[in-house]
């Protein structure tokens, strides 16, 4: 008897999380062993509340094509952690629903928290001898999943960061006055995306002149000294910092205890580390300074998609369906790099329990110049991931997106 | 005897200020009446310090082509106001330099402050019977120059804002939780660019659900009421605000006197109106809220250029050279709209003294729903300006830019 497939999205979106969904949808709809394709609306959380979409009957072919380049999570997302205790009543409830829907294949697109869901569901399946297959499809702009060369979503975010920091550097250089421009980039614990700002340099001696990752301890005095030293060679400095930079005690710079801001309600205001460092430079060095937080555009910009990332994301979805059909379970699709030049990867399966709840950081030997620069090894690693452009469907001069299934109804 | 031409850029850059420069350069280099083409490095301020570039001899053809799509100001910029008093010694000094360099044509690309420079120089020329021609080429993302239908730079910035707010709206809609996303857009006194966020809507009832321009008085209580009302229809709200919104006394929201933040140096911190409103919504309504400041990417993003804007900017430069050769002086190139559908403009000359130091605001009748929405008239006005895409030269997956002439040497 044919089985049905259900897929969900979880965690923060990337610019290509829907490319993976497209890969799952199109492959599953084309797979004879699969009867009906369902989507969980708002991930496992929505699934538990019966918030389910029938993709086979309810999504038009033209809509499917649009999904490929649509930012956000087409099916909606959630941040929901399943209980650690497999004896919790939520598991039999979930599996009852899955059985009722004749689900044979459960695919989940997300980062390390989402892989935790895949891990727990597959463990519970083993416990009750269910033959439902649970597969994880990786996704995160942070690139912090272990046991994979990189993650879908990182390449496009890295291309956006590199391209935007290059533009900001042009903008910052126009006045004949000393200036510092601080760019705050996403990444609380892993600095991959901030490291990608090194690609913005047009030549060896170019902006960004200083790059700070959360993998290295951040010291404010050293930072001010670095700025003063850089002014000996450059007039307009662009400095990239990860949102997660912290001191040797692990205190985030954005939560610097000497610098708590309180609004008129008496509540603490977090201004971000970029804003904090802007004030530090202004007060200590007295030069013109500006801070720019790249914010969510890093993960939702569709004008700067990497074709490589876009295709790999779709392939990860396709490989997820194939793995499930082939009887795999409790695995995540992983990228193995065979060569950087020419760039070549293969798709493999790794145990999802080895991936979840872990974080892969930038290797310390790739962080150079006392924690202010990035090595050539990183550039060689990252460069292939940002190659190629994706043409977006457009109407009236603006990109056309699919309607998210839960969009403000 | 043939004369030379000198051109400068002034004020904040736009994504197409260099397209205008390209228009000036290529037209001037091709004009038989012009001997040598010079560039002022850092505008009139650099010119007065002899910071001058010989474009005819020192800029390669390949570099010229790159200038067309390079962000920032290729020649560097300045914020320098000439003295009001035409008896000031700066004027004879400047004209002595111009005469020594055999300048017959002085072109200046900039906003209303820059037009002030053109106005004063042309008035001084009249006073001393100099036959040097002074021409202004308009430029500003703010679109606030009078006596022109619109300004080069606005179309690309508007396209970036509309496209980015559409992406942010997709990103903001993914969780099954009520949320507010506040997007802060440039424009201190004129709300044209913030108004362009209306184009982000994919249908009539879509985000951004509320749009606030500086042309209307901003009231925090009304704002909170608007948010609560919008929650009756929408779950995830995107709200666009101009950086220049202010109360009925003219106090900027970002400088709200009840909400001054002081850092550990005892100095006032300006957090921006987006951050201020984020805290207001969090404290008063207790819902999930985030603020995003689009910042300088609005004026330097090269991934989202409007072809219409790009071509018009280059044409404005070309028309500026022609006007000078034809004996015009003390004028700015202006756009006259003949028709919106099909879109058609012609280039005219307006008296630069009527343009400088004035601001054109969004007409009050285009601001609807008690200052929270934008009319169809604005959409019809703005839509033609964002049409068409510009392909950028790329290398290694990133845009290739010309080297700014003063770039960190």
Coordinates of N, CA and C in Angstrom, one line a residue, chain B residues 9-93:
Chain B
X9 N 30.7 66.2 -7.5 CA 29.6 65.5 -6.9 C 29.5 66.0 -5.4
X10 N 28.3 66.1 -4.9 CA 28.2 66.8 -3.6 C 27.0 66.2 -2.8
X11 N 27.1 66.2 -1.5 CA 26.0 65.6 -0.7 C 26.0 64.1 -0.6
X12 N 25.0 63.5 0.0 CA 25.0 62.1 0.2 C 24.8 61.4 -1.2
X13 N 25.4 60.2 -1.4 CA 25.3 59.6 -2.7 C 23.9 58.9 -2.9
X14 N 23.7 58.5 -4.1 CA 22.6 57.7 -4.5 C 23.1 56.5 -5.3
X15 N 22.3 55.5 -5.6 CA 22.8 54.4 -6.3 C 23.1 54.8 -7.8
X16 N 22.6 55.9 -8.2 CA 22.9 56.3 -9.6 C 23.6 57.7 -9.8
X17 N 24.1 58.2 -8.7 CA 24.9 59.5 -8.9 C 26.0 59.3 -9.8
X18 N 26.6 58.1 -9.9 CA 27.7 57.9 -10.8 C 27.2 57.6 -12.2
X19 N 25.9 57.2 -12.4 CA 25.4 57.2 -13.7 C 25.3 58.6 -14.3
X20 N 25.0 59.5 -13.5 CA 25.0 60.9 -14.0 C 26.4 61.4 -14.4
X21 N 27.3 61.0 -13.5 CA 28.7 61.3 -13.8 C 29.2 60.7 -15.1
X22 N 28.8 59.4 -15.3 CA 29.1 58.7 -16.6 C 28.5 59.5 -17.7
X23 N 27.2 60.0 -17.6 CA 26.6 60.8 -18.6 C 27.4 62.0 -19.0
X24 N 27.9 62.7 -17.9 CA 28.7 63.9 -18.1 C 30.0 63.6 -18.8
X25 N 30.7 62.6 -18.3 CA 32.0 62.2 -18.8 C 31.9 61.8 -20.3
X26 N 31.1 60.9 -20.6 CA 31.0 60.4 -22.0 C 30.6 61.4 -22.9
X27 N 29.6 62.2 -22.6 CA 29.1 63.3 -23.4 C 30.2 64.4 -23.6
X28 N 30.8 64.8 -22.5 CA 31.9 65.8 -22.6 C 33.1 65.4 -23.4
X29 N 33.5 64.1 -23.2 CA 34.6 63.6 -23.9 C 34.4 63.5 -25.4
X30 N 33.1 63.4 -25.8 CA 32.7 63.3 -27.2 C 32.3 64.7 -27.8
X31 N 32.4 65.7 -27.0 CA 31.9 67.1 -27.5 C 33.1 67.9 -28.0
X32 N 33.1 68.2 -29.3 CA 34.3 68.9 -29.9 C 34.6 70.2 -29.3
X33 N 33.6 70.9 -28.8 CA 33.8 72.2 -28.2 C 34.6 72.1 -26.9
X34 N 34.7 70.9 -26.3 CA 35.4 70.8 -25.0 C 36.8 70.2 -25.2
X35 N 37.8 70.9 -24.6 CA 39.1 70.4 -24.7 C 39.4 69.3 -23.8
X36 N 39.4 69.6 -22.5 CA 39.7 68.6 -21.4 C 38.6 68.5 -20.4
X37 N 38.4 67.3 -19.9 CA 37.4 67.1 -18.9 C 38.1 66.9 -17.5
X38 N 37.7 67.7 -16.5 CA 38.3 67.5 -15.2 C 37.2 67.1 -14.2
X39 N 37.6 66.4 -13.1 CA 36.7 66.1 -12.0 C 37.3 66.8 -10.7
X40 N 36.3 67.4 -10.0 CA 36.7 67.9 -8.6 C 36.6 66.7 -7.7
X41 N 37.7 66.4 -7.0 CA 37.7 65.4 -6.0 C 37.1 66.0 -4.7
X42 N 36.0 65.4 -4.1 CA 35.4 65.9 -3.0 C 34.7 67.3 -3.2
X43 N 34.1 67.4 -4.4 CA 33.3 68.6 -4.7 C 34.0 69.9 -4.7
X44 N 33.3 70.9 -4.4 CA 33.8 72.3 -4.5 C 34.9 72.5 -3.4
X45 N 34.7 71.7 -2.3 CA 35.7 71.8 -1.2 C 37.1 71.3 -1.6
X46 N 37.1 70.2 -2.4 CA 38.3 69.6 -2.9 C 38.9 70.5 -4.0
X47 N 38.0 71.1 -4.8 CA 38.4 72.0 -5.9 C 39.2 73.2 -5.3
X48 N 38.7 73.7 -4.3 CA 39.3 74.9 -3.6 C 40.7 74.5 -3.1
X49 N 40.9 73.2 -2.8 CA 42.2 72.8 -2.3 C 43.0 72.2 -3.5
X50 N 42.6 72.4 -4.7 CA 43.3 71.9 -5.9 C 43.3 70.4 -6.0
X51 N 42.3 69.8 -5.5 CA 42.2 68.3 -5.6 C 41.4 68.0 -6.8
X52 N 42.1 67.9 -7.9 CA 41.5 67.8 -9.2 C 42.0 66.6 -10.0
X53 N 41.1 66.0 -10.8 CA 41.5 64.8 -11.6 C 41.3 65.2 -13.1
X54 N 42.3 64.7 -13.9 CA 42.1 64.9 -15.3 C 41.5 63.6 -15.9
X55 N 40.2 63.7 -16.2 CA 39.5 62.6 -16.7 C 39.9 62.2 -18.1
X56 N 40.2 63.2 -18.9 CA 40.5 62.9 -20.3 C 41.8 62.1 -20.4
X57 N 42.8 62.4 -19.6 CA 44.0 61.6 -19.7 C 44.1 60.4 -18.7
X58 N 43.4 60.5 -17.5 CA 43.7 59.6 -16.4 C 42.7 58.5 -16.2
X59 N 41.6 58.5 -16.9 CA 40.6 57.5 -16.7 C 40.4 56.6 -17.9
X60 N 40.7 55.3 -17.8 CA 40.6 54.4 -18.9 C 39.1 54.2 -19.3
X61 N 39.0 53.8 -20.6 CA 37.6 53.5 -21.1 C 36.9 52.5 -20.3
X62 N 37.7 51.4 -19.9 CA 37.1 50.3 -19.2 C 36.6 50.8 -17.8
X63 N 37.3 51.7 -17.2 CA 37.0 52.3 -15.9 C 35.7 53.1 -16.1
X64 N 35.6 53.9 -17.1 CA 34.4 54.7 -17.4 C 33.2 53.8 -17.4
X65 N 33.2 52.7 -18.1 CA 32.1 51.8 -18.2 C 31.6 51.3 -16.8
X66 N 32.6 51.0 -15.9 CA 32.4 50.5 -14.6 C 31.7 51.6 -13.7
X67 N 32.1 52.9 -14.0 CA 31.5 54.0 -13.2 C 30.0 54.0 -13.2
X68 N 29.4 53.6 -14.3 CA 28.0 53.6 -14.6 C 27.2 53.0 -13.5
X69 N 27.7 51.8 -12.9 CA 26.9 51.1 -12.0 C 27.6 51.0 -10.6
X70 N 28.5 51.9 -10.4 CA 29.3 51.9 -9.1 C 28.5 52.8 -8.0
X71 N 28.3 52.2 -6.8 CA 27.7 53.0 -5.8 C 28.7 54.0 -5.2
X72 N 28.3 54.8 -4.3 CA 29.2 55.9 -3.7 C 29.4 57.0 -4.7
X73 N 30.1 58.0 -4.4 CA 30.4 59.0 -5.4 C 31.8 58.8 -5.9
X74 N 32.0 58.5 -7.2 CA 33.3 58.2 -7.8 C 34.3 59.3 -7.5
X75 N 33.9 60.5 -7.6 CA 34.8 61.6 -7.4 C 34.9 62.0 -5.9
X76 N 34.2 61.3 -5.0 CA 34.1 61.8 -3.6 C 33.1 62.9 -3.5
X77 N 32.7 63.2 -2.3 CA 31.7 64.2 -2.1 C 32.1 65.2 -1.0
X78 N 31.3 66.2 -0.8 CA 31.5 67.1 0.3 C 30.2 67.6 0.8
X79 N 30.2 68.2 2.0 CA 29.1 69.0 2.5 C 29.6 70.3 2.8
X80 N 29.6 71.2 1.9 CA 30.3 72.5 2.0 C 29.4 73.6 1.5
X81 N 29.1 74.6 2.3 CA 28.2 75.6 1.9 C 29.1 76.9 1.6
X82 N 28.9 77.4 0.4 CA 29.6 78.7 0.1 C 29.1 79.8 0.9
X83 N 29.9 80.8 1.2 CA 29.4 82.0 2.0 C 28.2 82.7 1.2
X84 N 27.3 83.2 2.0 CA 26.1 83.9 1.5 C 26.6 85.2 0.8
X85 N 27.6 85.8 1.4 CA 28.2 87.1 1.0 C 29.1 86.9 -0.3
X86 N 28.6 87.4 -1.4 CA 29.4 87.3 -2.6 C 30.6 88.1 -2.6
X87 N 30.8 89.0 -1.6 CA 32.0 89.8 -1.5 C 33.1 89.0 -0.8
X88 N 32.8 87.8 -0.3 CA 33.8 86.9 0.4 C 34.9 86.6 -0.6
X89 N 36.1 86.5 0.0 CA 37.3 86.3 -0.9 C 37.4 85.0 -1.5
X90 N 36.5 84.1 -1.1 CA 36.5 82.7 -1.7 C 36.1 82.7 -3.1
X91 N 35.2 83.7 -3.5 CA 34.7 83.7 -4.9 C 35.8 84.1 -5.9
X92 N 36.5 85.3 -5.6 CA 37.6 85.6 -6.6 C 38.7 84.5 -6.7
X93 N 38.9 83.9 -5.5 CA 39.9 82.8 -5.5 C 39.5 81.6 -6.4

